[in-house]
Amino acid sequence: MATAPQQVTTLSQISPAVRDWVAEVAGHTKPDRVHWCDGSDEEFQVLRQELVSDGELLTLNPQTHPGCHLYRSHPSDVARVEHLTFVCTTSQADAGPNNHWLSPPDAHRRMDALFNGCMRGRTLYVVPYCMGPLQSPSSRCGVEITDSAYVVLNMHLMTRMGRPALERIARDGSFVKGLHSTGDLNPERRFIMHFPEELSIKSFGSGYGGNALLGKKCHALRIASWQARQEGWLAEHMLIVGVENPAGETHYLACAFPSACGKTNLAMLIPPLAYKGWKIWTLGDDIAWLHPGKDGRLWAINPESGYFGVVPGTNAKTNRNAYEMIQHDTLYTNVALTADQQPWWEGLESGQPVVDWQGRPYDSKRGPAAHPNARFTVAATQNPGYSPLAESAAGVPISALVFGGRRRELAPLVYQARDWSHGVLVGASVASETTAAAVGEVGVVRRDPMAMKPFCGYNFADYWAHWLSFPTRATKLPHIFHVNWFRRDKAGTFLWPGFGDNLRVLRWIIDRSAGRAAANETAIGFLPKPEDIDVSGLDVSLPTMQELLAVDPALWRQEMKDLGEYLRTFGARLPPKLMEEHKKVLERLG
Ligand code: SAT
Ligand code: MN
């Protein structure tokens, strides 16, 4: 195991800035050992075996689930903690009302006290990583220092981690510094702090997902969104999917939905049986970095190389590819177990839970067997629909951007914004029922503009102004759409089947983008007529389609009023153009 960087690569390939920073952190946190990760499979296996020997990881049934392991996080540490997540900019206004804020000196003081000596008795792992294909000019590197081997295993699967990243950092000259310790997991001593002006992150007291895998939400969204604004691109909470029709024409869509609203399922969609010859190519399931290309289009890369997906609900019917992908070489977090050590979760549709996610004998009175935010971590290459273009340095050209939320009422199945500026308003208006992905009440509708509420590393008002600037940066911008798979009737039943059948809606979106589908012009944008969405073979009646595609002016006036109130909380920094778009919709509603 590499205890010094020159055991990973030659001295000339090591950035002195990385070496000095690691030495400084080690001096402060006082680990017993330092391990520089080379990113090799051997390293992954050794670390995994160490965790198994320590009892931190459980080997799952090797006959049914070869290479699969279960990790149980602390019961108080099972989701992102938005109330403990801060953006620390010199001026509070730069962080905006959408972020918790502390001044950088205050935040550093608080975090440095927590980190002081916190790695005594532990190993400090140095994890150099690259977000995006190693050869892509759009990619950005970082180094995460962590005292959790579980985090290292996740970073190995989720990012391009190890020697090549360390070497690229020496060439790039800059990198994001991410310092992480699980500390004592005391929720009172848990903070996730971002310093976008310094390109650094400090995270203490959690070992879970977006709190601890610093390449993901902390770097690839919060810090990257800040950098993207300065450099003229976009870092978004979007899946990237390619849809190939039977004629062999492929369109790439980037779609933003809040956490746990089906991004992984949409990115890995299985076409309905009647859709012979249609193919779905997954580029990414969570994050997209979008750059204006020389040809005037927006080009997307996925900064990640793995999936950290919600397990409950995954089965051969809802997402066959995801289900098959997680039968081997998968790291499970917080699922239940069957009597023969197979992973089990609600919605699996076979087997019986015997041990719950906390390791206790399963008792239905205590709630679900698997935690509702139980996750799988898996390399993206295990997905049968993984697009070879996910490794392309240039990324893929985007035909349409799609926003959506989880809303039982109001938002129709699909509508198209009138133009880019109106599309920015549509994105800013996204609202969704909260899910188990973050600590807090579940099922409450809240504004989640562009699905970035928990992830935008700066003031939303400036973010919308940045979005509105894109017509000056790119001449062939994609069309913008809004979808809602989650409409329900009065009895609470879903009106739309969702999952694979969402392809029927994507098809209309693609045809609109290609200028070959009709639409009704309404006050909120362009909507398909019921007959424009192919429902052949589906048990969805015409009245249901009419309900799914209805725009009720009274309800929408109320929605626009609420949206106006929300937007005005951003005060004087709000771009006037956004309020003009808002006014235009209200006028059209009459
Ligand atoms: O815990 S994560 O932030 O990585 C997952 C999510 O909330 O999308
Ligand atoms: Mn996400």
Short mmCIF file of N, CA, C and O in Angstrom, two decimals, residues 386-493:
data_model
loop_
_atom_site.label_atom_id
_atom_site.label_comp_id
_atom_site.label_asym_id
_atom_site.label_seq_id
_atom_site.Cartn_x
_atom_site.Cartn_y
_atom_site.Cartn_z
N TYR A 386 -24.98 1.05 -20.96
CA TYR A 386 -23.97 2.11 -20.81
C TYR A 386 -23.50 2.59 -22.18
O TYR A 386 -23.08 1.80 -23.03
N SER A 387 -23.55 3.88 -22.40
CA SER A 387 -23.17 4.42 -23.70
C SER A 387 -21.66 4.50 -23.83
O SER A 387 -20.99 5.07 -22.96
N PRO A 388 -21.10 4.00 -24.93
CA PRO A 388 -19.65 4.15 -25.12
C PRO A 388 -19.24 5.62 -25.17
O PRO A 388 -18.11 5.97 -24.85
N LEU A 389 -20.20 6.50 -25.52
CA LEU A 389 -19.87 7.93 -25.60
C LEU A 389 -19.72 8.56 -24.21
O LEU A 389 -19.33 9.73 -24.11
N ALA A 390 -20.02 7.79 -23.16
CA ALA A 390 -19.78 8.32 -21.80
C ALA A 390 -18.29 8.56 -21.59
O ALA A 390 -17.90 9.30 -20.70
N GLU A 391 -17.45 7.94 -22.39
CA GLU A 391 -16.00 8.14 -22.29
C GLU A 391 -15.50 9.20 -23.26
O GLU A 391 -14.30 9.47 -23.33
N SER A 392 -16.41 9.79 -24.04
CA SER A 392 -15.98 10.76 -25.06
C SER A 392 -15.55 12.08 -24.41
O SER A 392 -16.24 12.63 -23.56
N ALA A 393 -14.40 12.58 -24.84
CA ALA A 393 -13.88 13.83 -24.26
C ALA A 393 -14.82 15.01 -24.54
O ALA A 393 -14.96 15.91 -23.72
N ALA A 394 -15.46 14.99 -25.69
CA ALA A 394 -16.34 16.12 -26.05
C ALA A 394 -17.72 15.98 -25.43
O ALA A 394 -18.47 16.96 -25.35
N GLY A 395 -18.09 14.79 -25.02
CA GLY A 395 -19.44 14.56 -24.51
C GLY A 395 -20.42 14.33 -25.64
O GLY A 395 -20.03 13.90 -26.73
N VAL A 396 -21.69 14.60 -25.38
CA VAL A 396 -22.73 14.39 -26.40
C VAL A 396 -23.53 15.67 -26.58
O VAL A 396 -23.73 16.43 -25.62
N PRO A 397 -24.02 15.93 -27.81
CA PRO A 397 -24.83 17.14 -28.04
C PRO A 397 -26.25 16.94 -27.51
O PRO A 397 -26.84 15.87 -27.70
N ILE A 398 -26.77 17.95 -26.85
CA ILE A 398 -28.07 17.80 -26.18
C ILE A 398 -29.20 18.36 -27.07
O ILE A 398 -29.14 19.50 -27.52
N SER A 399 -30.22 17.52 -27.30
CA SER A 399 -31.37 17.95 -28.12
C SER A 399 -32.45 18.62 -27.30
O SER A 399 -33.20 19.45 -27.80
N ALA A 400 -32.60 18.21 -26.03
CA ALA A 400 -33.65 18.79 -25.20
C ALA A 400 -33.24 18.75 -23.73
O ALA A 400 -32.56 17.81 -23.31
N LEU A 401 -33.65 19.78 -23.01
CA LEU A 401 -33.47 19.79 -21.55
C LEU A 401 -34.85 19.57 -20.95
O LEU A 401 -35.84 20.17 -21.41
N VAL A 402 -34.92 18.73 -19.93
CA VAL A 402 -36.22 18.40 -19.35
C VAL A 402 -36.16 18.62 -17.84
O VAL A 402 -35.24 18.12 -17.17
N PHE A 403 -37.11 19.37 -17.32
CA PHE A 403 -37.23 19.54 -15.87
C PHE A 403 -38.44 18.76 -15.38
O PHE A 403 -39.42 18.58 -16.12
N GLY A 404 -38.40 18.33 -14.12
CA GLY A 404 -39.57 17.67 -13.59
C GLY A 404 -39.51 17.56 -12.09
O GLY A 404 -38.44 17.68 -11.49
N GLY A 405 -40.68 17.32 -11.51
CA GLY A 405 -40.75 17.12 -10.07
C GLY A 405 -41.78 16.06 -9.78
O GLY A 405 -42.36 15.48 -10.69
N ARG A 406 -41.97 15.80 -8.51
CA ARG A 406 -42.94 14.81 -8.06
C ARG A 406 -44.13 15.61 -7.57
O ARG A 406 -44.08 16.19 -6.47
N ARG A 407 -45.18 15.74 -8.41
CA ARG A 407 -46.33 16.57 -8.00
C ARG A 407 -47.63 15.84 -8.29
O ARG A 407 -47.94 15.52 -9.44
N ARG A 408 -48.41 15.62 -7.24
CA ARG A 408 -49.65 14.87 -7.44
C ARG A 408 -50.71 15.69 -8.18
O ARG A 408 -51.66 15.15 -8.73
N GLU A 409 -50.53 17.02 -8.17
CA GLU A 409 -51.53 17.89 -8.81
C GLU A 409 -50.86 18.86 -9.78
O GLU A 409 -49.64 19.00 -9.78
N LEU A 410 -51.68 19.56 -10.51
CA LEU A 410 -51.29 20.73 -11.32
C LEU A 410 -50.43 20.47 -12.53
O LEU A 410 -50.89 20.59 -13.66
N ALA A 411 -49.15 20.15 -12.34
CA ALA A 411 -48.23 20.09 -13.48
C ALA A 411 -48.66 18.98 -14.44
O ALA A 411 -48.78 17.82 -14.05
N PRO A 412 -48.89 19.32 -15.73
CA PRO A 412 -49.30 18.29 -16.68
C PRO A 412 -48.20 17.27 -16.96
O PRO A 412 -47.04 17.49 -16.59
N LEU A 413 -48.58 16.21 -17.65
CA LEU A 413 -47.63 15.15 -17.99
C LEU A 413 -46.40 15.73 -18.69
O LEU A 413 -45.26 15.37 -18.39
N VAL A 414 -46.64 16.64 -19.62
CA VAL A 414 -45.50 17.26 -20.32
C VAL A 414 -45.93 18.60 -20.90
O VAL A 414 -47.08 18.77 -21.30
N TYR A 415 -45.04 19.56 -20.90
CA TYR A 415 -45.22 20.78 -21.70
C TYR A 415 -43.87 21.35 -22.09
O TYR A 415 -42.85 21.02 -21.48
N GLN A 416 -43.91 22.17 -23.14
CA GLN A 416 -42.68 22.72 -23.69
C GLN A 416 -42.66 24.23 -23.44
O GLN A 416 -43.66 24.91 -23.68
N ALA A 417 -41.54 24.72 -23.01
CA ALA A 417 -41.40 26.17 -22.83
C ALA A 417 -41.42 26.86 -24.20
O ALA A 417 -41.03 26.26 -25.20
N ARG A 418 -41.85 28.12 -24.22
CA ARG A 418 -41.97 28.84 -25.50
C ARG A 418 -40.60 29.11 -26.11
O ARG A 418 -40.42 29.06 -27.31
N ASP A 419 -39.65 29.43 -25.28
CA ASP A 419 -38.29 29.71 -25.76
C ASP A 419 -37.34 29.57 -24.57
O ASP A 419 -37.77 29.19 -23.47
N TRP A 420 -36.07 29.88 -24.77
CA TRP A 420 -35.08 29.66 -23.71
C TRP A 420 -35.43 30.44 -22.44
O TRP A 420 -35.43 29.88 -21.33
N SER A 421 -35.74 31.74 -22.57
CA SER A 421 -35.99 32.56 -21.37
C SER A 421 -37.20 32.04 -20.60
O SER A 421 -37.19 31.97 -19.37
N HIS A 422 -38.25 31.67 -21.35
CA HIS A 422 -39.40 31.09 -20.67
C HIS A 422 -39.01 29.76 -20.03
O HIS A 422 -39.44 29.44 -18.90
N GLY A 423 -38.12 29.01 -20.70
CA GLY A 423 -37.65 27.74 -20.15
C GLY A 423 -36.90 27.92 -18.83
O GLY A 423 -36.98 27.08 -17.94
N VAL A 424 -36.19 29.03 -18.72
CA VAL A 424 -35.50 29.29 -17.45
C VAL A 424 -36.53 29.51 -16.34
O VAL A 424 -36.37 29.00 -15.22
N LEU A 425 -37.61 30.21 -16.67
CA LEU A 425 -38.68 30.37 -15.67
C LEU A 425 -39.29 29.01 -15.32
O LEU A 425 -39.55 28.72 -14.14
N VAL A 426 -39.51 28.18 -16.33
CA VAL A 426 -40.08 26.85 -16.08
C VAL A 426 -39.14 26.06 -15.15
O VAL A 426 -39.59 25.43 -14.19
N GLY A 427 -37.85 26.13 -15.41
CA GLY A 427 -36.88 25.45 -14.53
C GLY A 427 -36.92 26.02 -13.13
O GLY A 427 -36.90 25.28 -12.13
N ALA A 428 -37.00 27.34 -13.05
CA ALA A 428 -37.01 28.00 -11.73
C ALA A 428 -38.28 27.66 -10.96
O ALA A 428 -38.31 27.77 -9.73
N SER A 429 -39.33 27.24 -11.67
CA SER A 429 -40.61 26.97 -11.00
C SER A 429 -40.72 25.54 -10.50
O SER A 429 -41.73 25.19 -9.88
N VAL A 430 -39.71 24.70 -10.76
CA VAL A 430 -39.83 23.29 -10.37
C VAL A 430 -40.16 23.21 -8.87
O VAL A 430 -39.56 23.89 -8.03
N ALA A 431 -41.15 22.38 -8.57
CA ALA A 431 -41.52 22.11 -7.17
C ALA A 431 -41.71 20.61 -7.07
O ALA A 431 -42.06 19.96 -8.05
N SER A 432 -41.45 20.06 -5.91
CA SER A 432 -41.51 18.61 -5.79
C SER A 432 -41.78 18.21 -4.36
O SER A 432 -41.43 18.93 -3.43
N GLU A 433 -42.40 17.03 -4.21
CA GLU A 433 -42.60 16.48 -2.86
C GLU A 433 -41.25 15.98 -2.34
O GLU A 433 -40.53 15.31 -3.07
N THR A 434 -40.93 16.30 -1.10
CA THR A 434 -39.64 15.88 -0.54
C THR A 434 -39.59 14.35 -0.40
O THR A 434 -40.61 13.69 -0.26
N THR A 435 -38.37 13.80 -0.45
CA THR A 435 -38.17 12.35 -0.40
C THR A 435 -37.19 11.99 0.72
O THR A 435 -36.63 12.88 1.38
N ALA A 436 -36.96 10.69 0.86
CA ALA A 436 -36.08 10.21 1.94
C ALA A 436 -34.60 10.47 1.66
O ALA A 436 -33.75 10.14 2.48
N ALA A 437 -34.28 11.08 0.51
CA ALA A 437 -32.86 11.32 0.18
C ALA A 437 -32.22 12.34 1.12
O ALA A 437 -31.01 12.40 1.24
N ALA A 438 -33.06 13.18 1.73
CA ALA A 438 -32.52 14.15 2.69
C ALA A 438 -33.28 14.00 4.00
O ALA A 438 -34.46 13.62 4.01
N VAL A 439 -32.58 14.30 5.10
CA VAL A 439 -33.21 14.24 6.42
C VAL A 439 -34.33 15.28 6.48
O VAL A 439 -34.16 16.39 5.99
N GLY A 440 -35.47 14.93 7.03
CA GLY A 440 -36.59 15.87 7.13
C GLY A 440 -37.89 15.20 6.73
O GLY A 440 -37.92 14.01 6.41
N GLU A 441 -38.98 16.01 6.77
CA GLU A 441 -40.29 15.46 6.46
C GLU A 441 -40.36 15.02 5.00
O GLU A 441 -39.81 15.68 4.13
N VAL A 442 -41.05 13.90 4.75
CA VAL A 442 -41.18 13.38 3.38
C VAL A 442 -42.57 13.71 2.84
O VAL A 442 -43.54 13.67 3.57
N GLY A 443 -42.66 14.08 1.54
CA GLY A 443 -43.96 14.27 0.91
C GLY A 443 -44.48 15.70 0.93
O GLY A 443 -45.62 15.95 0.55
N VAL A 444 -43.66 16.64 1.38
CA VAL A 444 -44.09 18.03 1.43
C VAL A 444 -43.62 18.73 0.15
O VAL A 444 -42.44 18.65 -0.21
N VAL A 445 -44.54 19.43 -0.54
CA VAL A 445 -44.13 20.11 -1.78
C VAL A 445 -43.28 21.32 -1.42
O VAL A 445 -43.63 22.11 -0.56
N ARG A 446 -42.12 21.42 -2.04
CA ARG A 446 -41.29 22.61 -1.84
C ARG A 446 -40.70 23.04 -3.19
O ARG A 446 -40.59 22.22 -4.11
N ARG A 447 -40.36 24.30 -3.29
CA ARG A 447 -39.71 24.78 -4.51
C ARG A 447 -38.34 24.15 -4.60
O ARG A 447 -37.59 24.13 -3.62
N ASP A 448 -38.00 23.66 -5.78
CA ASP A 448 -36.68 23.06 -5.97
C ASP A 448 -36.21 23.45 -7.38
O ASP A 448 -36.14 22.62 -8.29
N PRO A 449 -35.92 24.76 -7.57
CA PRO A 449 -35.58 25.25 -8.90
C PRO A 449 -34.51 24.40 -9.58
O PRO A 449 -33.48 24.08 -8.97
N MET A 450 -34.75 24.02 -10.81
CA MET A 450 -33.83 23.22 -11.61
C MET A 450 -33.37 21.96 -10.84
O MET A 450 -32.32 21.38 -11.15
N ALA A 451 -34.15 21.54 -9.82
CA ALA A 451 -33.76 20.41 -8.94
C ALA A 451 -32.42 20.68 -8.26
O ALA A 451 -31.71 19.76 -7.87
N MET A 452 -32.08 21.95 -8.10
CA MET A 452 -30.76 22.35 -7.58
C MET A 452 -30.86 22.99 -6.19
O MET A 452 -29.85 23.47 -5.68
N LYS A 453 -32.04 23.00 -5.58
CA LYS A 453 -32.16 23.67 -4.28
C LYS A 453 -31.05 23.24 -3.30
O LYS A 453 -30.40 24.07 -2.69
N PRO A 454 -30.80 21.94 -3.16
CA PRO A 454 -29.76 21.56 -2.19
C PRO A 454 -28.33 21.66 -2.75
O PRO A 454 -27.39 21.40 -2.02
N PHE A 455 -28.19 22.01 -4.03
CA PHE A 455 -26.89 21.82 -4.66
C PHE A 455 -26.28 23.04 -5.34
O PHE A 455 -25.15 22.99 -5.81
N CYS A 456 -27.03 24.14 -5.43
CA CYS A 456 -26.48 25.31 -6.12
C CYS A 456 -25.51 26.01 -5.18
O CYS A 456 -25.90 26.42 -4.08
N GLY A 457 -24.26 26.17 -5.61
CA GLY A 457 -23.23 26.71 -4.73
C GLY A 457 -23.20 28.22 -4.67
O GLY A 457 -22.22 28.80 -4.19
N TYR A 458 -24.24 28.89 -5.15
CA TYR A 458 -24.30 30.35 -5.07
C TYR A 458 -25.74 30.81 -5.15
O TYR A 458 -26.66 30.00 -5.27
N ASN A 459 -25.90 32.13 -5.09
CA ASN A 459 -27.23 32.75 -5.04
C ASN A 459 -28.07 32.37 -6.28
O ASN A 459 -27.64 32.58 -7.41
N PHE A 460 -29.24 31.82 -6.03
CA PHE A 460 -30.12 31.41 -7.14
C PHE A 460 -30.39 32.57 -8.10
O PHE A 460 -30.56 32.36 -9.31
N ALA A 461 -30.48 33.79 -7.59
CA ALA A 461 -30.76 34.94 -8.47
C ALA A 461 -29.64 35.06 -9.51
O ALA A 461 -29.90 35.26 -10.71
N ASP A 462 -28.40 34.90 -9.08
CA ASP A 462 -27.27 34.97 -10.00
C ASP A 462 -27.25 33.75 -10.92
O ASP A 462 -26.83 33.83 -12.08
N TYR A 463 -27.70 32.63 -10.37
CA TYR A 463 -27.75 31.38 -11.15
C TYR A 463 -28.76 31.53 -12.31
O TYR A 463 -28.47 31.17 -13.45
N TRP A 464 -29.93 32.10 -12.01
CA TRP A 464 -30.91 32.29 -13.09
C TRP A 464 -30.37 33.30 -14.12
O TRP A 464 -30.57 33.13 -15.31
N ALA A 465 -29.68 34.32 -13.64
CA ALA A 465 -29.10 35.30 -14.58
C ALA A 465 -28.08 34.57 -15.47
O ALA A 465 -28.00 34.83 -16.68
N HIS A 466 -27.32 33.66 -14.88
CA HIS A 466 -26.34 32.89 -15.67
C HIS A 466 -27.06 32.05 -16.72
O HIS A 466 -26.70 32.05 -17.90
N TRP A 467 -28.10 31.36 -16.31
CA TRP A 467 -28.89 30.57 -17.28
C TRP A 467 -29.42 31.48 -18.40
O TRP A 467 -29.37 31.12 -19.57
N LEU A 468 -29.93 32.66 -18.01
CA LEU A 468 -30.52 33.56 -19.01
C LEU A 468 -29.47 34.09 -19.99
O LEU A 468 -29.81 34.57 -21.07
N SER A 469 -28.19 34.00 -19.62
CA SER A 469 -27.13 34.52 -20.49
C SER A 469 -26.79 33.56 -21.63
O SER A 469 -26.02 33.90 -22.53
N PHE A 470 -27.34 32.34 -21.62
CA PHE A 470 -26.87 31.35 -22.59
C PHE A 470 -27.17 31.65 -24.06
O PHE A 470 -26.38 31.26 -24.93
N PRO A 471 -28.26 32.36 -24.37
CA PRO A 471 -28.45 32.71 -25.79
C PRO A 471 -27.28 33.54 -26.35
O PRO A 471 -27.06 33.54 -27.56
N THR A 472 -26.51 34.20 -25.50
CA THR A 472 -25.33 34.92 -26.00
C THR A 472 -24.11 34.01 -26.09
O THR A 472 -23.08 34.40 -26.63
N ARG A 473 -24.21 32.80 -25.55
CA ARG A 473 -23.06 31.89 -25.55
C ARG A 473 -23.19 30.78 -26.58
O ARG A 473 -22.19 30.17 -26.98
N ALA A 474 -24.43 30.42 -26.92
CA ALA A 474 -24.66 29.28 -27.82
C ALA A 474 -25.86 29.61 -28.72
O ALA A 474 -26.89 30.08 -28.24
N THR A 475 -25.70 29.36 -30.01
CA THR A 475 -26.75 29.77 -30.96
C THR A 475 -27.78 28.67 -31.20
O THR A 475 -28.86 28.95 -31.70
N LYS A 476 -27.43 27.43 -30.87
CA LYS A 476 -28.40 26.34 -31.13
C LYS A 476 -28.75 25.65 -29.82
O LYS A 476 -28.51 24.45 -29.64
N LEU A 477 -29.32 26.41 -28.93
CA LEU A 477 -29.65 25.87 -27.61
C LEU A 477 -30.79 24.85 -27.72
O LEU A 477 -31.67 24.99 -28.57
N PRO A 478 -30.78 23.85 -26.85
CA PRO A 478 -31.89 22.88 -26.90
C PRO A 478 -33.20 23.50 -26.44
O PRO A 478 -33.21 24.50 -25.73
N HIS A 479 -34.31 22.87 -26.84
CA HIS A 479 -35.62 23.28 -26.33
C HIS A 479 -35.76 22.79 -24.89
O HIS A 479 -35.13 21.81 -24.49
N ILE A 480 -36.61 23.47 -24.14
CA ILE A 480 -36.77 23.14 -22.71
C ILE A 480 -38.19 22.63 -22.45
O ILE A 480 -39.17 23.22 -22.91
N PHE A 481 -38.27 21.54 -21.70
CA PHE A 481 -39.56 20.88 -21.41
C PHE A 481 -39.72 20.69 -19.90
O PHE A 481 -38.75 20.75 -19.14
N HIS A 482 -40.97 20.43 -19.51
CA HIS A 482 -41.26 20.07 -18.12
C HIS A 482 -42.13 18.83 -18.14
O HIS A 482 -43.08 18.76 -18.92
N VAL A 483 -41.80 17.84 -17.31
CA VAL A 483 -42.64 16.63 -17.24
C VAL A 483 -43.05 16.38 -15.79
O VAL A 483 -42.43 16.88 -14.85
N ASN A 484 -44.10 15.59 -15.65
CA ASN A 484 -44.55 15.16 -14.32
C ASN A 484 -45.11 13.76 -14.44
O ASN A 484 -46.20 13.56 -14.96
N TRP A 485 -44.34 12.78 -13.98
CA TRP A 485 -44.78 11.38 -14.07
C TRP A 485 -45.71 11.04 -12.89
O TRP A 485 -46.18 9.92 -12.79
N PHE A 486 -45.89 11.94 -11.96
CA PHE A 486 -46.44 11.58 -10.65
C PHE A 486 -47.84 12.12 -10.38
O PHE A 486 -48.25 12.23 -9.23
N ARG A 487 -48.58 12.49 -11.44
CA ARG A 487 -49.94 13.00 -11.24
C ARG A 487 -50.84 11.89 -10.69
O ARG A 487 -50.74 10.73 -11.09
N ARG A 488 -51.74 12.28 -9.77
CA ARG A 488 -52.65 11.28 -9.19
C ARG A 488 -54.09 11.76 -9.30
O ARG A 488 -54.34 12.95 -9.39
N ASP A 489 -55.02 10.79 -9.25
CA ASP A 489 -56.44 11.18 -9.22
C ASP A 489 -56.86 11.42 -7.77
O ASP A 489 -56.04 11.32 -6.85
N LYS A 490 -58.15 11.73 -7.60
CA LYS A 490 -58.61 12.10 -6.25
C LYS A 490 -58.41 10.96 -5.24
O LYS A 490 -58.23 11.19 -4.05
N ALA A 491 -58.46 9.71 -5.76
CA ALA A 491 -58.27 8.56 -4.85
C ALA A 491 -56.80 8.29 -4.56
O ALA A 491 -56.46 7.38 -3.82
N GLY A 492 -55.93 9.07 -5.19
CA GLY A 492 -54.50 8.89 -4.92
C GLY A 492 -53.79 7.95 -5.88
O GLY A 492 -52.61 7.66 -5.73
N THR A 493 -54.53 7.46 -6.90
CA THR A 493 -53.92 6.52 -7.86
C THR A 493 -53.14 7.30 -8.93
O THR A 493 -53.61 8.32 -9.42
#
